[in-house]
N, CA and C of each residue as an Amber inpcrd file, in Angstrom:
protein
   603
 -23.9690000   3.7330000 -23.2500000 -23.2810000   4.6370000 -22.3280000
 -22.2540000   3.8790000 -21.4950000 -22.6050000   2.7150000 -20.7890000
 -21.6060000   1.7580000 -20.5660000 -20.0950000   1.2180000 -20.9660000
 -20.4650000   1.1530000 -22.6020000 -19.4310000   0.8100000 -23.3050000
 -18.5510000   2.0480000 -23.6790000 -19.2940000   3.2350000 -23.9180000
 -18.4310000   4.7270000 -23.9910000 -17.3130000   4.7040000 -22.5960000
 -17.9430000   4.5630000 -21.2460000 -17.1330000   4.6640000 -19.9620000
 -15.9230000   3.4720000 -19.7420000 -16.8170000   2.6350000 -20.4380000
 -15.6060000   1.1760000 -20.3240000 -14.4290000   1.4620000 -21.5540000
 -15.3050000   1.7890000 -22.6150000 -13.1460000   1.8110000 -23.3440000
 -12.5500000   3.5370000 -23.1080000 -13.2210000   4.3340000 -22.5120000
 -12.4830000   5.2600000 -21.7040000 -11.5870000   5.0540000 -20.5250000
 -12.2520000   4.1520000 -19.7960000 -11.2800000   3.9560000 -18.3760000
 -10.6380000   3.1700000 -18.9190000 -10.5170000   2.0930000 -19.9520000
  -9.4900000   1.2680000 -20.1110000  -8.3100000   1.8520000 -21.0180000
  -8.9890000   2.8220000 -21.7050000  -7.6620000   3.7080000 -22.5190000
  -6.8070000   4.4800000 -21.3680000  -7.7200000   4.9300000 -20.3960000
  -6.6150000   5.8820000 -19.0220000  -5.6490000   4.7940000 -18.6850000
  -6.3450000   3.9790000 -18.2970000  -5.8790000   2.6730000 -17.2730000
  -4.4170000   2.4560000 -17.9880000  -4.9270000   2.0030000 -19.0800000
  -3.5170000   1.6470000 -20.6940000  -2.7000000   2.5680000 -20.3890000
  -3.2080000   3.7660000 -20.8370000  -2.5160000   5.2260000 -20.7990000
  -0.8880000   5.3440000 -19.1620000  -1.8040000   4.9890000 -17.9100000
  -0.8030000   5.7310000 -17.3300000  -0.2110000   4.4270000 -16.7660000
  -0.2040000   2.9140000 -17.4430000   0.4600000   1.8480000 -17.3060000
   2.1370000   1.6050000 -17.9800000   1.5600000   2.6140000 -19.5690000
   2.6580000   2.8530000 -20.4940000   3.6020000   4.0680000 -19.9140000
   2.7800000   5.2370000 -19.5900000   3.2240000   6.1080000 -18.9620000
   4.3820000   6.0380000 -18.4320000   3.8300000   5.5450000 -16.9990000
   4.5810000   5.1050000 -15.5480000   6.0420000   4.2030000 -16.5920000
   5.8240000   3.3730000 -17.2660000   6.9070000   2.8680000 -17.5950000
   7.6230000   3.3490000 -18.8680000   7.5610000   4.0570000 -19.6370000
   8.3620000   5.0320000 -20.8630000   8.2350000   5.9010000 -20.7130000
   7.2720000   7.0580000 -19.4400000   7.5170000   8.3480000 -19.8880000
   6.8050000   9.3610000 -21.3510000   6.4280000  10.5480000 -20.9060000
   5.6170000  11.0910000 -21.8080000   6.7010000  11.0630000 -22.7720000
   7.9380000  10.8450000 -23.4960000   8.6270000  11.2560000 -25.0760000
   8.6160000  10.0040000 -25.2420000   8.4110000   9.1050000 -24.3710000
   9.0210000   7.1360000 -24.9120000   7.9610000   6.7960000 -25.1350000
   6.8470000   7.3400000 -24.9770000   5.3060000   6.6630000 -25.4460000
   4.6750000   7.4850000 -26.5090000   3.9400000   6.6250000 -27.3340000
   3.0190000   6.5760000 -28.4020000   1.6900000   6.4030000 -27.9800000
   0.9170000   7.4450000 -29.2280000  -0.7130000   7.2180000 -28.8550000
  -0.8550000   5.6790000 -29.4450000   0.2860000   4.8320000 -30.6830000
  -0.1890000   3.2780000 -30.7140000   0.0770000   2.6960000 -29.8090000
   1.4890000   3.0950000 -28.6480000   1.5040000   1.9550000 -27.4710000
   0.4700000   2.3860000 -26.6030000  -0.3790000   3.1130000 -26.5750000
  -1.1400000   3.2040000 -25.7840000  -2.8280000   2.4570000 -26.2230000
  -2.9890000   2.3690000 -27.5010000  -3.9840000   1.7550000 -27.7350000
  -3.9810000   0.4990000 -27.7550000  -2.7600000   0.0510000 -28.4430000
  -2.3530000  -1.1870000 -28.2590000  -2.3240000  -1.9710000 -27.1460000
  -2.2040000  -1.4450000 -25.8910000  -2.4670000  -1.8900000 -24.4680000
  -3.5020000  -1.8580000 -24.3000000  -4.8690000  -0.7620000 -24.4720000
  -5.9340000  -0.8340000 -24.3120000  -6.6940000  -1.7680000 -25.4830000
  -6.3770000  -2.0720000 -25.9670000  -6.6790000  -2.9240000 -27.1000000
  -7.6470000  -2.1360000 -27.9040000  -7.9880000  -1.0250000 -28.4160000
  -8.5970000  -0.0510000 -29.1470000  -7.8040000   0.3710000 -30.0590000
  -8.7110000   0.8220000 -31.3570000  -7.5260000   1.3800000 -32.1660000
  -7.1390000   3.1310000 -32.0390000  -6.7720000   3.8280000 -32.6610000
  -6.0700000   5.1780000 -32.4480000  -6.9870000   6.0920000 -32.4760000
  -7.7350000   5.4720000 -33.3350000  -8.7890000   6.7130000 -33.6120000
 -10.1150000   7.3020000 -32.9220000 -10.1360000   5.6880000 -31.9150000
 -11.1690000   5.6330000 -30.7270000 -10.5160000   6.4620000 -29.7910000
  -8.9690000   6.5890000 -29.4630000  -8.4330000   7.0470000 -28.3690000
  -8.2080000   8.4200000 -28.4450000  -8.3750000   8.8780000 -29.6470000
  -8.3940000  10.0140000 -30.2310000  -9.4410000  10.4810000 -30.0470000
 -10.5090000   9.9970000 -30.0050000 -11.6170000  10.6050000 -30.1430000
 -12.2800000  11.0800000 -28.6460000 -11.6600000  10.3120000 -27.5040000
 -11.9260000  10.8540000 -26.3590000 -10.5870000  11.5770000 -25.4070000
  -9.7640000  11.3930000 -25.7520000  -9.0050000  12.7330000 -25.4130000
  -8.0340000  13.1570000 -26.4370000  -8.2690000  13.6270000 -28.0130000
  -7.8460000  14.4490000 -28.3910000  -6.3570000  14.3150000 -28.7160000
  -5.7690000  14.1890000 -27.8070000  -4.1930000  14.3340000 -28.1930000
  -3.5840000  13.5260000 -27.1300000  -1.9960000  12.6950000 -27.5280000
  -1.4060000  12.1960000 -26.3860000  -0.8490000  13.5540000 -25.0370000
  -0.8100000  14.7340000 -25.6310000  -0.5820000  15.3200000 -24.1130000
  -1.4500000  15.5200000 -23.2090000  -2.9420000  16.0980000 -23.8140000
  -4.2220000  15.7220000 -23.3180000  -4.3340000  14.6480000 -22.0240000
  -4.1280000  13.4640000 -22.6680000  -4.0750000  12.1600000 -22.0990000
  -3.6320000  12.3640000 -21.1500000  -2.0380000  12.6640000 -21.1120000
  -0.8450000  12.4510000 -19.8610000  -1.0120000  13.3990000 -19.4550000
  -1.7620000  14.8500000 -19.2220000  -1.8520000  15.2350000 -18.4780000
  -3.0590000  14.9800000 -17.7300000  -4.1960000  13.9980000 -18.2110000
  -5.2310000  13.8930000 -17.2270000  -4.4530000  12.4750000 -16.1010000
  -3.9020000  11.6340000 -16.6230000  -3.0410000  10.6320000 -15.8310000
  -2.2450000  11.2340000 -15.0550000  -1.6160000  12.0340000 -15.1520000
  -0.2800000  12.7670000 -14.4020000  -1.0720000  13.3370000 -13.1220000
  -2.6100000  13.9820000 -13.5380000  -2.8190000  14.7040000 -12.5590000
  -3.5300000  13.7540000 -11.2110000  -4.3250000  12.3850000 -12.1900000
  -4.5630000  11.6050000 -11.4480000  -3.3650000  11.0830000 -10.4010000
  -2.6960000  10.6740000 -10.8190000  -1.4990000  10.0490000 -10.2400000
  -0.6530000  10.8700000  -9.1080000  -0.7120000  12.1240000  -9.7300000
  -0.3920000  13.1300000  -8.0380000  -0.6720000  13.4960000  -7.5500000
  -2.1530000  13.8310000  -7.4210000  -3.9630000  14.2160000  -6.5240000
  -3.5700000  12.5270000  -5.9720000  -3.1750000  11.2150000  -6.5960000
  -3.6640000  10.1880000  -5.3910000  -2.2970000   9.9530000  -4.5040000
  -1.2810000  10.8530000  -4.9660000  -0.0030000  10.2940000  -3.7620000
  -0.1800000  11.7400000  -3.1730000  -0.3980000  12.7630000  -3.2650000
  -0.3390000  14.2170000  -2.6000000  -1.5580000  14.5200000  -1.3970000
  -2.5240000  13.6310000  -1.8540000  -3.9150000  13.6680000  -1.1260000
  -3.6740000  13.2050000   0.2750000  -3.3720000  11.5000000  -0.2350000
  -2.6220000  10.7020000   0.6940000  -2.0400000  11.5970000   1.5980000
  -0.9060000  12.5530000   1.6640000   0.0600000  13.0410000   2.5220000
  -0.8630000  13.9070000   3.2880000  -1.7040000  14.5640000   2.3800000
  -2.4850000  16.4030000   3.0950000  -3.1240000  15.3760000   3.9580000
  -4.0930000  13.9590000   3.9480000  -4.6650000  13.5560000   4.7510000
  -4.4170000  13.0950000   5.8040000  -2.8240000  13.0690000   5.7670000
  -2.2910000  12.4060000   6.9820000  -1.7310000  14.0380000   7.6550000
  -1.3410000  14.6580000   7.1750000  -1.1880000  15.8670000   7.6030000
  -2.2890000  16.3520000   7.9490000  -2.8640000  16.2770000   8.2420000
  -4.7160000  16.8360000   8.8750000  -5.5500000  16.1550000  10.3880000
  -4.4310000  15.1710000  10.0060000  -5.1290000  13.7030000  11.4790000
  -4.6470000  14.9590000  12.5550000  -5.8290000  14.4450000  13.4440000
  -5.0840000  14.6180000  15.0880000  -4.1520000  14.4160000  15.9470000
  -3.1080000  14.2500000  15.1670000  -1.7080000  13.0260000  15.4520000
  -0.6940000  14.1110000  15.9960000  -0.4960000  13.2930000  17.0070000
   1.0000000  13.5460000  17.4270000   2.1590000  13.9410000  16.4440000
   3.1310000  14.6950000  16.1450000   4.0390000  14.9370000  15.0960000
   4.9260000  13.6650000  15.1410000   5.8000000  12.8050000  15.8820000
   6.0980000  11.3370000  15.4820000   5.2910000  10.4910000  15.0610000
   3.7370000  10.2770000  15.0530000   2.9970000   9.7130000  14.3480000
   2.8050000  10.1840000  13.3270000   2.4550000  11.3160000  12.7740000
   2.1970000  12.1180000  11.3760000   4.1600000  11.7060000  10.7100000
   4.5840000  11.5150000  10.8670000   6.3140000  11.7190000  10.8460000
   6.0180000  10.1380000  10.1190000   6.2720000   9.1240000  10.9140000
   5.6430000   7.9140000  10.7800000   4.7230000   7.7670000   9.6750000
   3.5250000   8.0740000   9.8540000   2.4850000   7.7540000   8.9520000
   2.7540000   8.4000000   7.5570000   3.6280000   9.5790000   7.2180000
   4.2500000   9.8490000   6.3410000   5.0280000   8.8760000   5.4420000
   6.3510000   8.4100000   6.1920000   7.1340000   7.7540000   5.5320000
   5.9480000   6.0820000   5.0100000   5.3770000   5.8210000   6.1120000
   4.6420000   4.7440000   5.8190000   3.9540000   4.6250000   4.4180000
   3.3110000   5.6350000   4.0100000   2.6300000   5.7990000   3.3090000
   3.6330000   6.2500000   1.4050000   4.6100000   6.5900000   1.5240000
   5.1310000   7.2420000   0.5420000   5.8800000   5.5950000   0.3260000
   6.1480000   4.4010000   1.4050000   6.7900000   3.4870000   1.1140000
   5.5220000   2.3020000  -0.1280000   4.3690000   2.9640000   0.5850000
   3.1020000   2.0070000   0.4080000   2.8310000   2.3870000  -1.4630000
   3.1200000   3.7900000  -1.7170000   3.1630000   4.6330000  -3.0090000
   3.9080000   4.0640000  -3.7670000   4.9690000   3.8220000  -3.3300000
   6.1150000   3.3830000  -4.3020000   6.5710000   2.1590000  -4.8310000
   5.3910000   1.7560000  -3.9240000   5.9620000  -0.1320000  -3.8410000
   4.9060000  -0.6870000  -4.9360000   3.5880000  -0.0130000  -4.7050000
   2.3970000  -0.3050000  -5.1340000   3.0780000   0.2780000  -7.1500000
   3.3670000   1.2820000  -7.1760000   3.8390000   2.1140000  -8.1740000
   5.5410000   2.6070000  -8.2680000   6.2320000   1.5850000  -8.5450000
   7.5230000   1.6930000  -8.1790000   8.0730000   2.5930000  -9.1870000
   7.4710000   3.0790000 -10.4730000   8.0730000   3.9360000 -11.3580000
   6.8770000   5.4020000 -11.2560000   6.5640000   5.4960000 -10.2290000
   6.2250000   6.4820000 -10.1630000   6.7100000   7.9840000 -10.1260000
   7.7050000   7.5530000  -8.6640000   8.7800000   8.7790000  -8.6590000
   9.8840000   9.0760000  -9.8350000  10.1680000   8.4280000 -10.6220000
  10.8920000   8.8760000 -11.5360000   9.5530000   9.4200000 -13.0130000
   8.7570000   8.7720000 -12.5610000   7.2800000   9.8180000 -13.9280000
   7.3020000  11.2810000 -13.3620000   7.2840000  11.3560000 -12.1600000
   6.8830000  12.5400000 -11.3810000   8.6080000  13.5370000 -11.4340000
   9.7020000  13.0410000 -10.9960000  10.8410000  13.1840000 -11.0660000
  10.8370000  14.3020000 -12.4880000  10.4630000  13.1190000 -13.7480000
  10.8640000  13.3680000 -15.0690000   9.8940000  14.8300000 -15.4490000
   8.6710000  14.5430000 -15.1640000   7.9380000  15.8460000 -15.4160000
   8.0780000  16.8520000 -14.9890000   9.0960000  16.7370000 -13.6440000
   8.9120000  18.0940000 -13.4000000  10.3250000  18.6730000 -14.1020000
  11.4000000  18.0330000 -14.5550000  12.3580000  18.7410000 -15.0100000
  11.5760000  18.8800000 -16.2620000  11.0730000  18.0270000 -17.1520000
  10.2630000  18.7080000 -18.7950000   9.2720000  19.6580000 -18.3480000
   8.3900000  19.8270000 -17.6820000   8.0980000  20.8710000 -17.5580000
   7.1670000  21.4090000 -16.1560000   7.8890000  22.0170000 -15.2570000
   7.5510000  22.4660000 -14.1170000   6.3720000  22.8770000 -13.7540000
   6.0700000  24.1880000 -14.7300000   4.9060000  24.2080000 -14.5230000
   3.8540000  23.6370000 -14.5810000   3.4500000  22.9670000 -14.8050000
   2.3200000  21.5380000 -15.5940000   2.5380000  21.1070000 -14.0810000
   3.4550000  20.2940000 -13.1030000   3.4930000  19.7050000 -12.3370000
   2.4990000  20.7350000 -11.6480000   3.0650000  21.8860000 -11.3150000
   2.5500000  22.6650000 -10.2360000   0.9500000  22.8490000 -10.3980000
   0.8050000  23.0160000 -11.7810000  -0.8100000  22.9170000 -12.1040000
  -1.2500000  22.1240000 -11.9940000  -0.6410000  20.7250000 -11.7780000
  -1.4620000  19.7010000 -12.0370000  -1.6220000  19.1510000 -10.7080000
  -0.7990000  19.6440000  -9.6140000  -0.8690000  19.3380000  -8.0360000
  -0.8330000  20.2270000  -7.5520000  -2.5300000  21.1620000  -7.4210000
  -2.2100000  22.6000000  -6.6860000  -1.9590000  22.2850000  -5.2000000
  -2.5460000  20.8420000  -4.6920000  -2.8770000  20.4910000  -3.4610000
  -1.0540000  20.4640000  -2.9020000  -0.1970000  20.2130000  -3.6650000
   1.1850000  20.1610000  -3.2940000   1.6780000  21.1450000  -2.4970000
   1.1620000  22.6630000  -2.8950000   1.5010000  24.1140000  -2.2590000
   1.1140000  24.3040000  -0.7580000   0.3680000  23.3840000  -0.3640000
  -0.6030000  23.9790000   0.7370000  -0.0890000  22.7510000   1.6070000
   0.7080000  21.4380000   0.7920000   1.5610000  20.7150000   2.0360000
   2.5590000  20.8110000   3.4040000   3.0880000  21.7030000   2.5610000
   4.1450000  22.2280000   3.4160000   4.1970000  23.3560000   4.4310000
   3.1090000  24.2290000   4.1860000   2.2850000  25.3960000   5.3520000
   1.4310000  24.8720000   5.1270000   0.6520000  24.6010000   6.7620000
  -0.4410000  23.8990000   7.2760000  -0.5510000  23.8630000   8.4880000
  -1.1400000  22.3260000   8.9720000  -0.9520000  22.0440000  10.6080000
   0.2140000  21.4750000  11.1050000   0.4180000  20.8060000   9.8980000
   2.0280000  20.1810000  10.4710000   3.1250000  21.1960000  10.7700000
   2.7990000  22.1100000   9.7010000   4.1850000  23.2130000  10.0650000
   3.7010000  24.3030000  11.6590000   2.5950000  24.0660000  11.6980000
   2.2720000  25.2570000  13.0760000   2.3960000  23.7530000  14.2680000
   2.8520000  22.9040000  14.0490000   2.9990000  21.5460000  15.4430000
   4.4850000  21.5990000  15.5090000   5.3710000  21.9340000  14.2170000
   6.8200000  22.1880000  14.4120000   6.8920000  23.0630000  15.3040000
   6.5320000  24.1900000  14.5590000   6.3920000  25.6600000  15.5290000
   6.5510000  25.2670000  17.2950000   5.1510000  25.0730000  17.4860000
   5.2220000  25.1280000  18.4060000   5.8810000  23.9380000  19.7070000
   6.3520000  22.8520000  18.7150000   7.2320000  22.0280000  19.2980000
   8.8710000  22.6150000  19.6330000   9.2640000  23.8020000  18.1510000
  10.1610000  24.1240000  18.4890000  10.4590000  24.8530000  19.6170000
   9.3690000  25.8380000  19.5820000   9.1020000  26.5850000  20.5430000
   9.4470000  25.8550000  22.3200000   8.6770000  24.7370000  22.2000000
   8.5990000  24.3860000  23.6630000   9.8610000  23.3160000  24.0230000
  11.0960000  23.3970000  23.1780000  12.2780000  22.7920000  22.9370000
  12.4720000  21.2870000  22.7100000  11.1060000  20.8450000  22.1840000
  10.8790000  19.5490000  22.0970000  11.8560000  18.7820000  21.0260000
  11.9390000  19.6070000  19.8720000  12.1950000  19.2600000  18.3510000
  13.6450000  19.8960000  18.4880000  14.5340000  20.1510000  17.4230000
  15.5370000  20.5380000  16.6760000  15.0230000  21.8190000  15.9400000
  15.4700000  23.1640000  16.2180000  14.6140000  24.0100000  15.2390000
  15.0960000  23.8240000  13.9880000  14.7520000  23.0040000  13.2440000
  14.9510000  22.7010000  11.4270000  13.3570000  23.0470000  10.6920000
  14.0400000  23.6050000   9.6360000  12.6920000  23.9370000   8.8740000
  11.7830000  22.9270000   8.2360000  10.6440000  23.5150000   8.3630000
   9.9090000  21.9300000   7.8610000  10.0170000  21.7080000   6.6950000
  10.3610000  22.1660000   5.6800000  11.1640000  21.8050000   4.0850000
  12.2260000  21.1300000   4.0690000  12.7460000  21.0570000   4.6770000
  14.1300000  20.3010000   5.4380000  13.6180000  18.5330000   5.5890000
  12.4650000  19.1000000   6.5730000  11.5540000  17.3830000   7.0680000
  11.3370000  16.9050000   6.0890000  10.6980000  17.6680000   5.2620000
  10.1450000  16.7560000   4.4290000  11.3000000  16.1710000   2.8490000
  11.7970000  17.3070000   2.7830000  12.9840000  16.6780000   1.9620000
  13.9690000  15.2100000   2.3910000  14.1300000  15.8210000   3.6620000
  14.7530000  13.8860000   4.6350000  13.7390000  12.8840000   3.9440000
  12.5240000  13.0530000   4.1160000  11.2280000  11.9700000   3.9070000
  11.4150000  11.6690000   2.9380000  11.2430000  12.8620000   1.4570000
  11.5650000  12.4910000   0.3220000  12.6520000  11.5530000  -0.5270000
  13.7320000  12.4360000   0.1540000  15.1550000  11.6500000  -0.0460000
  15.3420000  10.1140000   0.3200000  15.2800000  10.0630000   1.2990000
  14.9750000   8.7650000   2.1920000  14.0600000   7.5060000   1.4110000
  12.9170000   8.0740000   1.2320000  12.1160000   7.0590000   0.6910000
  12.3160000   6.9140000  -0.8830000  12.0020000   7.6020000  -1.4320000
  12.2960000   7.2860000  -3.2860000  13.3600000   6.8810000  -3.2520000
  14.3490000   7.1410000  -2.7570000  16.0070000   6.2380000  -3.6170000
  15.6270000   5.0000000  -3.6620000  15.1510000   4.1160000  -2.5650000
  15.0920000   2.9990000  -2.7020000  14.5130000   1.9350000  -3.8950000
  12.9400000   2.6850000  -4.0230000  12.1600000   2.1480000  -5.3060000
  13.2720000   2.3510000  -6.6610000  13.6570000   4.1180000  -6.6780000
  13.9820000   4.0930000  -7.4840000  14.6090000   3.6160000  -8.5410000
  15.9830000   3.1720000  -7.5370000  16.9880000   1.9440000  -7.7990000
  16.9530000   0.4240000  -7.6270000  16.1680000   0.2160000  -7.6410000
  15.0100000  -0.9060000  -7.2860000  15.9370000  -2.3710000  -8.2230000
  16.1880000  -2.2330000  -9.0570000  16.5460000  -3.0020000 -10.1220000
  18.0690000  -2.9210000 -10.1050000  18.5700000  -1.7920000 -10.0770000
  19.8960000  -2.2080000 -10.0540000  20.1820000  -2.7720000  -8.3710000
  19.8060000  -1.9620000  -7.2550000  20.1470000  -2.8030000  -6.0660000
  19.8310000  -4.5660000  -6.0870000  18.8110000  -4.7250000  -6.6770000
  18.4680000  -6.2240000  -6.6490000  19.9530000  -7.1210000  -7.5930000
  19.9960000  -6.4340000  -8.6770000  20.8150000  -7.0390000  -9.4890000
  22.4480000  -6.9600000  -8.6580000  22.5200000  -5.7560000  -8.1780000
  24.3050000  -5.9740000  -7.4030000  24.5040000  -7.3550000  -6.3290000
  22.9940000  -7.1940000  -5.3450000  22.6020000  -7.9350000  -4.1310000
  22.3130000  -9.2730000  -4.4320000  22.0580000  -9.7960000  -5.5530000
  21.6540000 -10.8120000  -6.4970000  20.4850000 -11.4770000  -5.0530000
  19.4570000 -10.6180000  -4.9350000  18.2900000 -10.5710000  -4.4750000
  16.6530000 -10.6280000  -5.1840000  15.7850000 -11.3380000  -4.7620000
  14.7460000 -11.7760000  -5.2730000  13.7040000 -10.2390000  -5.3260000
  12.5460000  -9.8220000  -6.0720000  12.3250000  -9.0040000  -5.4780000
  11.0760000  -8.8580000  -4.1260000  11.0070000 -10.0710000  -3.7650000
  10.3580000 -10.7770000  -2.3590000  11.1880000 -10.3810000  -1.4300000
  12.6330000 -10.7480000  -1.4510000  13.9060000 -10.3770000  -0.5490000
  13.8710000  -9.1130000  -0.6610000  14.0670000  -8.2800000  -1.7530000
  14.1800000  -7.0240000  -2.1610000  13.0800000  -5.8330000  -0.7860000
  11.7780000  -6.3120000  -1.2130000  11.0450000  -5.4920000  -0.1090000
  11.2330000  -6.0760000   1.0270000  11.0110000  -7.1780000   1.5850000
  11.6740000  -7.2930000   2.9520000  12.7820000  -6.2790000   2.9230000
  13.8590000  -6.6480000   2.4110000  14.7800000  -5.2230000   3.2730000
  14.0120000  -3.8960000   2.9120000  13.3430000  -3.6720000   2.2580000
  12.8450000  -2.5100000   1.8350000  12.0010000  -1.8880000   3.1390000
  11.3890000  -2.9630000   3.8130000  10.6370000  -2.6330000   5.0230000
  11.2930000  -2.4320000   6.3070000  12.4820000  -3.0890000   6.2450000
  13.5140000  -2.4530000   7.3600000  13.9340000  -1.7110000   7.2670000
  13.6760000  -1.2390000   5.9720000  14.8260000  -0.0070000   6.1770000
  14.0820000   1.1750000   5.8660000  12.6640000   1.0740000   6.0010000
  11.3370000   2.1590000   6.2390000  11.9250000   2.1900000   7.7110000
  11.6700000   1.6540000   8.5070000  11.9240000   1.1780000   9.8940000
  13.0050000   2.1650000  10.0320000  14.3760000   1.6100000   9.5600000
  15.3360000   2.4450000   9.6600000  15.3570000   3.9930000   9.8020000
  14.6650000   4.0370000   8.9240000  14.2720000   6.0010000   7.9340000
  13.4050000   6.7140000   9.0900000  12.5020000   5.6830000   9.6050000
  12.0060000   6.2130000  10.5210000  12.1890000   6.3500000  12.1970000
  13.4190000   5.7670000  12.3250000  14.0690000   6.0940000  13.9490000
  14.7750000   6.8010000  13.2990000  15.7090000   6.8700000  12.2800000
  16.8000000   7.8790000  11.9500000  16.6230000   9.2730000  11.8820000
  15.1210000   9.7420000  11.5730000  14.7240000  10.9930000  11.2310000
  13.7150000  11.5490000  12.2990000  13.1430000  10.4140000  13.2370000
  12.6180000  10.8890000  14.4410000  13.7480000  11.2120000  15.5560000
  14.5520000  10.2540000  15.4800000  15.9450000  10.5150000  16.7430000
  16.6520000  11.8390000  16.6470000  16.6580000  12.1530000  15.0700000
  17.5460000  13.2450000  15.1740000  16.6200000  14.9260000  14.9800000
  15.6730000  14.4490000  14.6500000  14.6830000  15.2590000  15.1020000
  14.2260000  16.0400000  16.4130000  13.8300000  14.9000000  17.2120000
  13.5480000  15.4840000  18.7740000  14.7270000  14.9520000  19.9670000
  14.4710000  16.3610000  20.3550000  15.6550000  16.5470000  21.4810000
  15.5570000  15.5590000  22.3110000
């Protein structure tokens, strides 16, 4: 039973390593065994098909960056701390998993729905507590009345370009990628006075 769970997690593991870096049309069920070091027919035999696969990885992979957010959206926090602990965290996502946002990017233009199924927790981000702390910040003229789809698109925008382009900025900057995140962390820093300042009144 051991050995059933061990070349299962190591076929996922394989699975959303290749993933993250070719994408569900650039990957094969052999580059995927081939990483797990199993042959095809073992990998076959516990999930069936390569879409099978990428969609149990896909869903893993956006239940653990979407969770992340609802949980910080749930703290007792002040809205510049939740604001903060946001960007913090989507920098911590990307760095850890720098081809993430473009896996996530790519799936949702191939196929939308699948994303949405596969991150119901995504729907319930954006109406919540954070959006009734706008409210009533707007209300008490604290904030900018901007919609909170707005916020979080700044967040979005803001943070993925950076990973994204990760490789070509290093290569123009003829930067290490040690140097690379150092500025990468200033300029979290940055993202985050830029979008709190213009935020609250």
């Amino acid at each position: 039973m051991k050995e059933t769970a061990t070349a299962e997690e190591r076929i996922k593991d394989a699975a959303q390593k290749v993933f993250l870096e070719k994408g569900f049309d650039g990957t094969t069920t052999r580059d995927i065994a081939k990483e797990a070091g199993v042959n095809s027919a073992l990998m076959n035999y516990y999930f069936r098909s390569k879409e099978k696969l990428f969609c149990s990885v896909f869903s893993d992979m956006c239940q653990l960056f979407f969770q992340g957010m609802q949980d910080i959206l749930t703290k007792p926090l002040e809205l510049k701390e939740k604001i903060a602990e946001i960007i913090d965290h989507d920098f911590k996502m990307f760095k850890n998993h720098p081809d993430l946002s473009l896996f996530i990017l790519n799936e949702i233009h191939r196929n939308p729905e699948r994303v949405m199924e596969a991150i119901p927790i995504a729907k319930h981000i954006v109406h919540g507590i954070f959006e009734e702390q706008l409210r009533d910040a707007i209300t008490h003229k604290q904030v900018r009345n901007v919609d909170v789809k707005s916020i979080f698109l700044m967040i979005i925008a803001n943070t993925q370009f950076i990973f994204q382009c990760k490789a070509m900025h290093m290569h123009m900057w003829q930067v290490s990628e040690e140097e690379y995140y150092e500025f990468a962390e200033k300029h979290k820093k940055l993202i985050c006075d830029m979008i709190i300042s213009y935020l609250f009144i």
